[in-house]
mmCIF file of C-alpha atoms (C1' of nucleotides) in Angstrom:
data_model
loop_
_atom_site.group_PDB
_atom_site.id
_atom_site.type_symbol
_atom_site.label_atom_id
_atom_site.label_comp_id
_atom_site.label_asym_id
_atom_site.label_seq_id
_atom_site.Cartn_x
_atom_site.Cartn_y
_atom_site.Cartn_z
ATOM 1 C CA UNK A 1 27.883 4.534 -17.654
ATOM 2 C CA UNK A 2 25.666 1.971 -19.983
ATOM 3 C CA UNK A 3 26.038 2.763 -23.722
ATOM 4 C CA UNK A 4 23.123 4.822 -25.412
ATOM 5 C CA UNK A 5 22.197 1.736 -27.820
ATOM 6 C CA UNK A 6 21.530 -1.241 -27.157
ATOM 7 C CA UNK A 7 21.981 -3.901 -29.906
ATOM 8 C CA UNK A 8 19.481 -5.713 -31.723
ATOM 9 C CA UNK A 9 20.470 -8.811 -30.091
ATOM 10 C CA UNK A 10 19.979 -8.022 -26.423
ATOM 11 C CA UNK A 11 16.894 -6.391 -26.990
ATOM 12 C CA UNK A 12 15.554 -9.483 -28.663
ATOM 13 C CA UNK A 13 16.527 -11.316 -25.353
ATOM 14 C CA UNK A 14 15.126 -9.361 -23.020
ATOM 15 C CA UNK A 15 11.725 -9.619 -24.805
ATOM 16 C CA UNK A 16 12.012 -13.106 -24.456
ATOM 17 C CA UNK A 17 12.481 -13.366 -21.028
ATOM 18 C CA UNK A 18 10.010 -10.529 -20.801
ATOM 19 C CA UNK A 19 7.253 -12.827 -22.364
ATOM 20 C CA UNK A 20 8.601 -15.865 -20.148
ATOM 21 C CA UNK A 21 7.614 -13.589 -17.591
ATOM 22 C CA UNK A 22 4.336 -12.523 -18.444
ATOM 23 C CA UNK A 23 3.040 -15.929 -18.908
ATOM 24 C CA UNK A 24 4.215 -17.106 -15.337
ATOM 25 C CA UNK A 25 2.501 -14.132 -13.917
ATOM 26 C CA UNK A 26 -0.984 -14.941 -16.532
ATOM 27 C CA UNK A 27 -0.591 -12.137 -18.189
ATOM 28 C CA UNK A 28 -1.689 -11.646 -21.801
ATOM 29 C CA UNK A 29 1.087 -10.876 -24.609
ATOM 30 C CA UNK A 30 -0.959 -8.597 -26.340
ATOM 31 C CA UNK A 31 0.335 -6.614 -29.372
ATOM 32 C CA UNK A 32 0.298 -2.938 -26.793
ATOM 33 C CA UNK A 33 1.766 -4.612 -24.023
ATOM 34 C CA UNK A 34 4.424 -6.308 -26.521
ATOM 35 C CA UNK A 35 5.061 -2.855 -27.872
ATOM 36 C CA UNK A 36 4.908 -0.654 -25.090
ATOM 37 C CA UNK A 37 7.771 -3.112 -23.450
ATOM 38 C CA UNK A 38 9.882 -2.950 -26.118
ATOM 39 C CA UNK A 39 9.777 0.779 -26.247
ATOM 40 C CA UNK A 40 11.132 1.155 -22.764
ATOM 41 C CA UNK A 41 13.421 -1.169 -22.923
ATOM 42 C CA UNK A 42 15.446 0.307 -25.374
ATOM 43 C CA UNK A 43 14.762 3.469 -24.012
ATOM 44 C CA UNK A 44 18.038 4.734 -22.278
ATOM 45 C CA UNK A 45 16.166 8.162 -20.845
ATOM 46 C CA UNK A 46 13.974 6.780 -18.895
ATOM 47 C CA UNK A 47 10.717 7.990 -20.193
ATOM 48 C CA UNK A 48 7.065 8.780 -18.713
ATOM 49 C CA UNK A 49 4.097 7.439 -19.953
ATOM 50 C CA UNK A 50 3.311 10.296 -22.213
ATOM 51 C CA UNK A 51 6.372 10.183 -23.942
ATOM 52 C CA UNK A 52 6.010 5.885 -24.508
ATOM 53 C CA UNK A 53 2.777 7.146 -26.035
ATOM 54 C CA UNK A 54 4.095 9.827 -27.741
ATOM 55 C CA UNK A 55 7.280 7.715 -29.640
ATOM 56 C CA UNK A 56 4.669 4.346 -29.865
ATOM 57 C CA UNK A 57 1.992 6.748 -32.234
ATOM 58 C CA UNK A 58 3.462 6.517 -35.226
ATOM 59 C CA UNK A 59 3.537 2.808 -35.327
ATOM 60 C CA UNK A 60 0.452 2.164 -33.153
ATOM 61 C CA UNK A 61 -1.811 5.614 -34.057
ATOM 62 C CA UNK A 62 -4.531 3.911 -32.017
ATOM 63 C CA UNK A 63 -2.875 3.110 -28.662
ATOM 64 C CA UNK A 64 -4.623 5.331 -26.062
ATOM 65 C CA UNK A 65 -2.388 6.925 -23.602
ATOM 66 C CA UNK A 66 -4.815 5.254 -20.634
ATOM 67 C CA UNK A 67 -3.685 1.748 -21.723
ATOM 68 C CA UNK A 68 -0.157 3.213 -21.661
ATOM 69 C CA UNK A 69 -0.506 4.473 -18.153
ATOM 70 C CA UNK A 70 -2.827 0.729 -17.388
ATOM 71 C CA UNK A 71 0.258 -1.014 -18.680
ATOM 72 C CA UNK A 72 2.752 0.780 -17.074
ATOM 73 C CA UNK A 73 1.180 0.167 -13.702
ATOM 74 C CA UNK A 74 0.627 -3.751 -14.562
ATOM 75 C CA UNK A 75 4.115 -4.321 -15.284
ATOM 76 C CA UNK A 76 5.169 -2.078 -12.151
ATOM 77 C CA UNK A 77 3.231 -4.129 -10.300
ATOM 78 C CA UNK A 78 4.631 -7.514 -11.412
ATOM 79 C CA UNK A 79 8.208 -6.224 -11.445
ATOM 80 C CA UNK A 80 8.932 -6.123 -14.689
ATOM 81 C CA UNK A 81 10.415 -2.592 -14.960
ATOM 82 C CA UNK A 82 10.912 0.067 -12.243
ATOM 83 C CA UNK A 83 9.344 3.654 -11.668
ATOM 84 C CA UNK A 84 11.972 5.611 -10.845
ATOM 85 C CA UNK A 85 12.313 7.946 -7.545
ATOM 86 C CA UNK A 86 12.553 11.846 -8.890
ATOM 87 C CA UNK A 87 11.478 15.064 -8.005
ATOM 88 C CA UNK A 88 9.582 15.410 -11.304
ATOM 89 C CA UNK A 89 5.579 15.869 -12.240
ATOM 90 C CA UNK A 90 5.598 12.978 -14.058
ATOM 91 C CA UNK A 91 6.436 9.651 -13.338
ATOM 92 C CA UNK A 92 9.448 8.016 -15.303
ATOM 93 C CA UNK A 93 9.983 4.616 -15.721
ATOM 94 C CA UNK A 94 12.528 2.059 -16.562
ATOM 95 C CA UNK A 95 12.941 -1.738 -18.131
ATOM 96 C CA UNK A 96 16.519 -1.954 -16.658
ATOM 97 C CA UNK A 97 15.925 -4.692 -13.311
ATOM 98 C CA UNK A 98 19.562 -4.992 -12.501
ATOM 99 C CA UNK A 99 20.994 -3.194 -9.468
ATOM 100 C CA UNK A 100 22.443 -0.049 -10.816
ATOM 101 C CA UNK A 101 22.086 3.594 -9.340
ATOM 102 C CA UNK A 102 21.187 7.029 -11.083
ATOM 103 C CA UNK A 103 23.355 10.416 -12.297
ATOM 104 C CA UNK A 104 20.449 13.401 -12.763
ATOM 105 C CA UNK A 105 21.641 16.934 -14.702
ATOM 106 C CA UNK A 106 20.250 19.468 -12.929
ATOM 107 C CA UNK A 107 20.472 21.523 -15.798
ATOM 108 C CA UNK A 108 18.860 19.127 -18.732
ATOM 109 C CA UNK A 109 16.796 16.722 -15.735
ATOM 110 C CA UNK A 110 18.219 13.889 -18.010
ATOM 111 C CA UNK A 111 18.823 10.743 -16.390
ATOM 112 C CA UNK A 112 21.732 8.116 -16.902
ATOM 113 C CA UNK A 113 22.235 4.512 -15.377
ATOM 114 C CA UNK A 114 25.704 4.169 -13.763
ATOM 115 C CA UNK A 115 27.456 0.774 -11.794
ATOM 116 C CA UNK A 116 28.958 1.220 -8.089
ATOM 117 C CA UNK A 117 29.433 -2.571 -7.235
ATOM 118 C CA UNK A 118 31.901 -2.041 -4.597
ATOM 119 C CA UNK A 119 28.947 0.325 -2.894
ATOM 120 C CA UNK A 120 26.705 -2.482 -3.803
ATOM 121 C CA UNK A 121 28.909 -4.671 -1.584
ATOM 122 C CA UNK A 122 28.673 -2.533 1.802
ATOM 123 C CA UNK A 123 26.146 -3.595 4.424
ATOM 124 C CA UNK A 124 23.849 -0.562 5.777
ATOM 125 C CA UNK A 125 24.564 0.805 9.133
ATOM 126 C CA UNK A 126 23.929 -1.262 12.213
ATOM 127 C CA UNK A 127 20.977 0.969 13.584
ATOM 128 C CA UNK A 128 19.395 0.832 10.233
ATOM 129 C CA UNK A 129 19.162 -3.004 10.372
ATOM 130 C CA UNK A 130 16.901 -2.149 13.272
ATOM 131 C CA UNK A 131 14.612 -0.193 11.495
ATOM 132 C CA UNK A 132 13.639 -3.238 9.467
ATOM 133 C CA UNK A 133 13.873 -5.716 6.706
ATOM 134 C CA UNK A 134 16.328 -3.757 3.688
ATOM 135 C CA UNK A 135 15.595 -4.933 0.329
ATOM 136 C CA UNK A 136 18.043 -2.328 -2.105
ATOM 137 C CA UNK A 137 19.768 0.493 -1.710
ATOM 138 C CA UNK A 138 20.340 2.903 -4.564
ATOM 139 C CA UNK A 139 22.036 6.330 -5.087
ATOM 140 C CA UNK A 140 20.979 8.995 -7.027
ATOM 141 C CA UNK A 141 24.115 11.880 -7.815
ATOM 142 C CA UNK A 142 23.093 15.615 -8.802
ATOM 143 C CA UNK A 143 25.351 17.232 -10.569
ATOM 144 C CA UNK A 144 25.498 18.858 -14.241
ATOM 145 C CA UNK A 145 26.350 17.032 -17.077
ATOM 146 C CA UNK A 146 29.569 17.544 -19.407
ATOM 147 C CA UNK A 147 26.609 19.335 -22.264
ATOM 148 C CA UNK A 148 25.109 21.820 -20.047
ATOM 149 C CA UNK A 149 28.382 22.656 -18.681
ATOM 150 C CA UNK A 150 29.860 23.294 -21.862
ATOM 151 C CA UNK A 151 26.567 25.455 -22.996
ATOM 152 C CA UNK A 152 27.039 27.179 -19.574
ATOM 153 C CA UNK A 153 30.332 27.873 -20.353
ATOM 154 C CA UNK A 154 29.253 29.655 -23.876
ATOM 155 C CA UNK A 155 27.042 31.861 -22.613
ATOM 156 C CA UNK A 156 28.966 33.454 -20.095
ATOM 157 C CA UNK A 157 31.444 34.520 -22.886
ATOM 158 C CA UNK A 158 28.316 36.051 -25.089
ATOM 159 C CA UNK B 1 17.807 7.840 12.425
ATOM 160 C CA UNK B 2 16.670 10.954 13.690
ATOM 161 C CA UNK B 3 14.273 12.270 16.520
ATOM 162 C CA UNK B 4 10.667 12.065 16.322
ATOM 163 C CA UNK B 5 10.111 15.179 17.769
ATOM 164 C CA UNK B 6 11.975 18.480 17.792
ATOM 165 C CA UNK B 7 13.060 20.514 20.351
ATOM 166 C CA UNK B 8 11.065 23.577 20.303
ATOM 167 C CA UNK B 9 14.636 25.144 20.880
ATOM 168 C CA UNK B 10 16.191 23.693 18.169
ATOM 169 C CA UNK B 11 13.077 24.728 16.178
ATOM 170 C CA UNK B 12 13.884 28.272 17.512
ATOM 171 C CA UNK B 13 16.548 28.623 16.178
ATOM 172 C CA UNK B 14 15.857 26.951 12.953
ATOM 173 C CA UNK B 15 12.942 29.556 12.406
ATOM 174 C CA UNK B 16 15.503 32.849 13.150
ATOM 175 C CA UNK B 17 17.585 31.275 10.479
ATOM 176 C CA UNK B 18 14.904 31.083 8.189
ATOM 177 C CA UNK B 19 13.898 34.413 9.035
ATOM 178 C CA UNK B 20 17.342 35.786 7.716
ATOM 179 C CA UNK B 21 17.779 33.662 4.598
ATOM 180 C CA UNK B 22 14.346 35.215 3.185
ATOM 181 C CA UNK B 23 15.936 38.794 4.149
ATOM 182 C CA UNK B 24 18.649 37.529 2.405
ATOM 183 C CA UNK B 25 16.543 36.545 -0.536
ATOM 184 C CA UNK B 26 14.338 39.502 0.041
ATOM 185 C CA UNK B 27 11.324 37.457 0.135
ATOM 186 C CA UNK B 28 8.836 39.070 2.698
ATOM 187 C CA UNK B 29 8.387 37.587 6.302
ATOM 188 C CA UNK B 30 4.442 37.166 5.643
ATOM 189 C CA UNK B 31 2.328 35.176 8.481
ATOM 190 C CA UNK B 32 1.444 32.116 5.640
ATOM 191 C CA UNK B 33 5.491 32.052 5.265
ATOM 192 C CA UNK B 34 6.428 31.566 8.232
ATOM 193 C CA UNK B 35 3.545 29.234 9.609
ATOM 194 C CA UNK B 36 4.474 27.027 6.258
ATOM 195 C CA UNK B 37 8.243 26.535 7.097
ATOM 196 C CA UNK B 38 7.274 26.389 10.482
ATOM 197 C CA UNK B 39 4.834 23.262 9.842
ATOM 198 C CA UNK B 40 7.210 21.692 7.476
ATOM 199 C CA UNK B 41 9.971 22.639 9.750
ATOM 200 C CA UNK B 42 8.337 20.306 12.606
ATOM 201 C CA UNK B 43 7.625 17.422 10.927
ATOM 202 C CA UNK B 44 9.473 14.399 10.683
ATOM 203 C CA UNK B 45 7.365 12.945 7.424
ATOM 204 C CA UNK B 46 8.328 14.582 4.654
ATOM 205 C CA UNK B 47 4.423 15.663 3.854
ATOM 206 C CA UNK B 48 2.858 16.937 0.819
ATOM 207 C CA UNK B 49 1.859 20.418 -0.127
ATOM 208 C CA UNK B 50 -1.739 18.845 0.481
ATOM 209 C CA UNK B 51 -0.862 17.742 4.100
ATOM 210 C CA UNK B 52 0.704 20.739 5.119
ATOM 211 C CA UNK B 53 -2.477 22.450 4.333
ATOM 212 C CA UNK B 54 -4.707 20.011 6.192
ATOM 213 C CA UNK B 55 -2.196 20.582 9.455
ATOM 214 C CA UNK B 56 -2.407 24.304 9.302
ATOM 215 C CA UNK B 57 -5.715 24.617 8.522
ATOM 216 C CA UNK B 58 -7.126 24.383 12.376
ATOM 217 C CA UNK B 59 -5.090 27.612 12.996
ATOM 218 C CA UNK B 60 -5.086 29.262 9.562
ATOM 219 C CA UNK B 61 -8.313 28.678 8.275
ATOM 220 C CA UNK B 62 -8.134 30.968 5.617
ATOM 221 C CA UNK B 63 -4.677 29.394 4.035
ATOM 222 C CA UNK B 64 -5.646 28.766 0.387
ATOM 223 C CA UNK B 65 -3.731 25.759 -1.186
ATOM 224 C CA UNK B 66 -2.539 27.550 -3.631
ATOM 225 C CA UNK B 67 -0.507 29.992 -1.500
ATOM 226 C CA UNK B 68 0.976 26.162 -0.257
ATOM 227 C CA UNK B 69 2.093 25.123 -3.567
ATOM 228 C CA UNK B 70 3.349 28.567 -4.296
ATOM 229 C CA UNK B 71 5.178 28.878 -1.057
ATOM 230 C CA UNK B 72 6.985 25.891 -1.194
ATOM 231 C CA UNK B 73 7.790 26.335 -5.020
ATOM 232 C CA UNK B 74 9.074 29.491 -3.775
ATOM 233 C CA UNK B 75 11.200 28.314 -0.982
ATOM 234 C CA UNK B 76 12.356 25.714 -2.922
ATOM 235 C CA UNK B 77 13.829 28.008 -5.284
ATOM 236 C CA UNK B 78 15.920 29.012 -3.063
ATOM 237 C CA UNK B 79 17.173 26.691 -1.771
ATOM 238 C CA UNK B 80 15.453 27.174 1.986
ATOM 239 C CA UNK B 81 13.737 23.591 1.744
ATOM 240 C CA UNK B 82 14.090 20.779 -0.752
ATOM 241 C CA UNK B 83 11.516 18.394 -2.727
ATOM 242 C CA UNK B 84 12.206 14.617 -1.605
ATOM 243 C CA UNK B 85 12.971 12.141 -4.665
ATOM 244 C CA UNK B 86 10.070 9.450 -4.445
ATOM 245 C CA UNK B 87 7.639 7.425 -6.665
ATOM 246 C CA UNK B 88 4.676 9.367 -5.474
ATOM 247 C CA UNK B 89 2.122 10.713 -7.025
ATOM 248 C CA UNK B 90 2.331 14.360 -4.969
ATOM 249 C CA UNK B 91 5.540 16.253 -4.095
ATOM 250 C CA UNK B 92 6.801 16.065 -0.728
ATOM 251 C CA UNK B 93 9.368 18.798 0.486
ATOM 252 C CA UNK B 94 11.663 18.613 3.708
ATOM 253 C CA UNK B 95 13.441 21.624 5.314
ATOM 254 C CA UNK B 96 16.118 19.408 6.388
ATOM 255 C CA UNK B 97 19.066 21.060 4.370
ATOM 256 C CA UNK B 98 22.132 19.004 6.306
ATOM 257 C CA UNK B 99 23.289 16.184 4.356
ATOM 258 C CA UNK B 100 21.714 12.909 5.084
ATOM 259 C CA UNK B 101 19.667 9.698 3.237
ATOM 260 C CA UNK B 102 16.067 8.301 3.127
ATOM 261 C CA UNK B 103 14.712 5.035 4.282
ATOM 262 C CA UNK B 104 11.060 4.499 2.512
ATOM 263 C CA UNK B 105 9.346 1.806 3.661
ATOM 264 C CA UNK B 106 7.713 -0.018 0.928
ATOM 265 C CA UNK B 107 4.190 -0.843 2.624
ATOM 266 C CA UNK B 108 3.276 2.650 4.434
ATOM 267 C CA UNK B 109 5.189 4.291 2.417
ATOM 268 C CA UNK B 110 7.219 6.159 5.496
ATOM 269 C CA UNK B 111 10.276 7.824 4.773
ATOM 270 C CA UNK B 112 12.939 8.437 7.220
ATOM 271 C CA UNK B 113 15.961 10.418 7.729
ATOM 272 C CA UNK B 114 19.335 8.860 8.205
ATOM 273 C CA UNK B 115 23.176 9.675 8.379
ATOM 274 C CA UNK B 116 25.947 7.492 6.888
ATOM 275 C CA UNK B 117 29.245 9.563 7.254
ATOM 276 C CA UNK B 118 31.134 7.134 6.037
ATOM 277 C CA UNK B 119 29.103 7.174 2.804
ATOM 278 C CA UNK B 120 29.414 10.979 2.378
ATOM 279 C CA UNK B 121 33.471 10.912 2.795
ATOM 280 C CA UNK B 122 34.036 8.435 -0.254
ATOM 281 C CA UNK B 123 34.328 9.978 -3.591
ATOM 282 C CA UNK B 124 32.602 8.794 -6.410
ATOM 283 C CA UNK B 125 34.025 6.426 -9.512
ATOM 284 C CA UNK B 126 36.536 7.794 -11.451
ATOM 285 C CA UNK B 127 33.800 7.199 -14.681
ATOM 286 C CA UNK B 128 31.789 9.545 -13.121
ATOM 287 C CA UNK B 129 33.869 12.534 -12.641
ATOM 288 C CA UNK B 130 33.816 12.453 -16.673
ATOM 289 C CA UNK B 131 30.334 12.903 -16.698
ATOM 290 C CA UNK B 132 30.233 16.347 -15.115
ATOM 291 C CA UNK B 133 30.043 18.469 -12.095
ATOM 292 C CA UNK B 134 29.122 16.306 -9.145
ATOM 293 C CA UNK B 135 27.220 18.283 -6.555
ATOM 294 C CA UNK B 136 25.541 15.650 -4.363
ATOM 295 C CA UNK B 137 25.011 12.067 -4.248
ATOM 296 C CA UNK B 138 22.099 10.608 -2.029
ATOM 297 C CA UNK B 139 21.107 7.077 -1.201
ATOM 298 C CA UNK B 140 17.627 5.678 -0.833
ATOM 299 C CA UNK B 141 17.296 2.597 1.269
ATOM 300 C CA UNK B 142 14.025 0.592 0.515
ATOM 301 C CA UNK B 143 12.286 -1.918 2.889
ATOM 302 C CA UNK B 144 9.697 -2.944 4.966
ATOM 303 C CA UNK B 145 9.575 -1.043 8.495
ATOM 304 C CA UNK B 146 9.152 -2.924 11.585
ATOM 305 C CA UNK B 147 5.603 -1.683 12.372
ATOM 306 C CA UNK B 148 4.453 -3.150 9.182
ATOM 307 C CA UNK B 149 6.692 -6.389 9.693
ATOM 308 C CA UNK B 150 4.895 -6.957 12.583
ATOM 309 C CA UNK B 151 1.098 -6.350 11.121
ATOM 310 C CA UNK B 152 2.601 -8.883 8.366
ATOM 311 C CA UNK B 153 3.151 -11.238 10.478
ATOM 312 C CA UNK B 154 0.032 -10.820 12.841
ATOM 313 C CA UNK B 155 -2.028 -11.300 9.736
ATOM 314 C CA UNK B 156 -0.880 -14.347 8.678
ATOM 315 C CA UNK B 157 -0.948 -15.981 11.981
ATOM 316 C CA UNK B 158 -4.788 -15.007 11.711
ATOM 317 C "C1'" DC C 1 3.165 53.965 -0.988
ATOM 318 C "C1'" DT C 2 4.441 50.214 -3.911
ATOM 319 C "C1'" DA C 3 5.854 45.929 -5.340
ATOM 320 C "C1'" DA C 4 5.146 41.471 -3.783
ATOM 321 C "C1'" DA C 5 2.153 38.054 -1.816
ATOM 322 C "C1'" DT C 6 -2.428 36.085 -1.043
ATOM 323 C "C1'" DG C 7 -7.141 34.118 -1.891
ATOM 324 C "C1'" DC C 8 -10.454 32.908 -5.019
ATOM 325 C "C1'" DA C 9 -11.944 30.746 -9.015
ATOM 326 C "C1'" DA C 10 -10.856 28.704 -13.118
ATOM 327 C "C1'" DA C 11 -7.658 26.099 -15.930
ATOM 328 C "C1'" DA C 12 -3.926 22.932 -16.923
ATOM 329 C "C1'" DT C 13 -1.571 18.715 -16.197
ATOM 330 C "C1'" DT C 14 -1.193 14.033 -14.888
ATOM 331 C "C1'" DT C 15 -3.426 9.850 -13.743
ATOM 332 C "C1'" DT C 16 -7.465 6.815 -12.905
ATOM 333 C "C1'" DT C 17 -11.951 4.688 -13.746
ATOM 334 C "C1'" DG C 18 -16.550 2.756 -15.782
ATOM 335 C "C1'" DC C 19 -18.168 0.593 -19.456
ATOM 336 C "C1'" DA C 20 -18.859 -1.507 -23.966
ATOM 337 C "C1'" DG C 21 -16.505 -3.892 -27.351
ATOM 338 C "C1'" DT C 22 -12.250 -6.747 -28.688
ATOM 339 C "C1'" DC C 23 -8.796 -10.210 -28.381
ATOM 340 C "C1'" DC C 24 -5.667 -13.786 -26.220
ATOM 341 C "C1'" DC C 25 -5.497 -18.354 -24.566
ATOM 342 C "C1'" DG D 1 -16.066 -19.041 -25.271
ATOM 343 C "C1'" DG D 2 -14.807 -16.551 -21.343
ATOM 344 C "C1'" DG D 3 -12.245 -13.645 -18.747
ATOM 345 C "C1'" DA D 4 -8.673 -10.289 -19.413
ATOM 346 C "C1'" DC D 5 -7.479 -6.284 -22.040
ATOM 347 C "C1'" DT D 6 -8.293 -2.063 -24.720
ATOM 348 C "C1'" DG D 7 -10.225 2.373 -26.277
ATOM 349 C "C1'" DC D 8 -13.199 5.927 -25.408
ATOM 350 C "C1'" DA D 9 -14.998 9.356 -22.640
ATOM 351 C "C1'" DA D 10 -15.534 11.210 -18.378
ATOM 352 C "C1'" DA D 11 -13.775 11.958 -13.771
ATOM 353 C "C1'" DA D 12 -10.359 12.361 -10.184
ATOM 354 C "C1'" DA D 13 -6.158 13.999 -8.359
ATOM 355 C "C1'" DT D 14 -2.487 17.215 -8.343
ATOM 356 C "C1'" DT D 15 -0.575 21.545 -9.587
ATOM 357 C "C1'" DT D 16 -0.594 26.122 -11.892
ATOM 358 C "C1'" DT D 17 -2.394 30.635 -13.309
ATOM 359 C "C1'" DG D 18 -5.016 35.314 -13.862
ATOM 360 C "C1'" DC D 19 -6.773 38.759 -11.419
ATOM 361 C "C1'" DA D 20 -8.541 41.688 -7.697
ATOM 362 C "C1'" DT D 21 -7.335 42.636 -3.003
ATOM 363 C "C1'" DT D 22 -4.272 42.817 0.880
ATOM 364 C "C1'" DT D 23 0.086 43.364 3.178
ATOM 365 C "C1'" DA D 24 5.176 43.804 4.329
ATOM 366 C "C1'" DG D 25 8.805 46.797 4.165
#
DNA sequence: CTAAATGCAAAATTTTTGCAGTCCC
DNA sequence: GGGACTGCAAAAATTTTGCATTTAG
């Protein structure tokens, strides 16, 4: 399970390595861009587009949620952060680029980054090396988390 | 990896099954039911509500799209047919309940069924048990299939 | 017969696009 | 300065909803 903040300190590194990135790939470090990375990066739920644009307003009243969704798809396309797979409306997205798998609450649809390096370890099955050329493999558990549990748990006794 | 085609026995049977869980679930046995699990039923590709529409249309011409959506939402709700996790912009459902994995090729964006027993038997980290109920875990395999290897590599001999 | 399901049309939601003006390099 | 980027508005794509009619049980 990663930690729900993220300090001050890796943040500031991963924007600089962020920027590195950008200006291999010729892309411009403008102020949105700047902003809307930072945003999901220390994001730990990974958030749509409307909700970047929603949490960005206050400090940017004029970013327009097309340049949000323009930016998104830029930096998707680059690989500098991940949509993630769900089963949702809206597509969610995520600065974290190290292997690392997903826990989603069925209850609360939140989403939480977890570690399995021993699974990470495993080769695939022999008659999927046929198929073709693997690049990742990631798991996603269902389950409900410890919070909806506990507020299932309430109302039953109401 | 699975079959490409079904038996129509096996579909048979799949169909009288069906049949039951919605008298089970007292959802009515209309014509636009049972041609929509049929369809989905059938096909190996995970399609859209969109795509099931377009494939039914020759012999339902008067299926509305809407009835689609709401049939699937419907079945989905209980639990008769499942939404696949993806990155995509539209929905796409399976009625494969069994347990089993997806292989999504990253250029024509195919996804394919597979089995990895040896996957399902493990339990998951200890860390995660603290987290909550655990009712499924699923793994997503991403590459590049063989049919588009090989238009990859016809095109750059060109 | 009656409640549930469907089809139609209209609306809501989510994402994309054309274009004129702005800003990074 | 020039091409890339942004904001605005409008459109496209995907999904949902209200209502009158039809249908399964």
């Amino acid at each position: 399970m990663t930690d729900a903040t993220k300090s001050t300190h890796v943040l500031q590194h991963q924007m600089e390595s962020f920027e590195e990135s950008c200006r291999a790939a010729d892309l411009k470090l403008t102020h949105q861009r700047l902003e809307i990375y930072r945003e999901l990066a220390k994001a730990t739920d990974h958030p749509s587009a409307e909700t970047l644009h929603k949490r960005l307003h206050q400090s940017m009243p004029t970013l327009s949620l097309d340049t949000v969704y323009r930016t998104l798809t830029t930096f998707e396309q680059h690989h500098l952060i991940k949509k993630v797979e769900t089963v949702d409306s809206q597509a969610h997205y995520e600065a974290q680029m190290q292997q690392h798998h997903h826990l989603i609450c069925d209850t609360c649809k939140e989403i939480m980054d977890f570690q399995w390096s021993s699974f990470d370890a495993v080769s695939v099955p022999e008659d999927i090396l046929q198929w073709g050329a693997i690049k990742n493999k990631s798991i996603t558990i269902y389950g409900t988390c410890r919070k909806c549990q506990a507020l299932k748990e309430k109302k039953k006794l109401e």
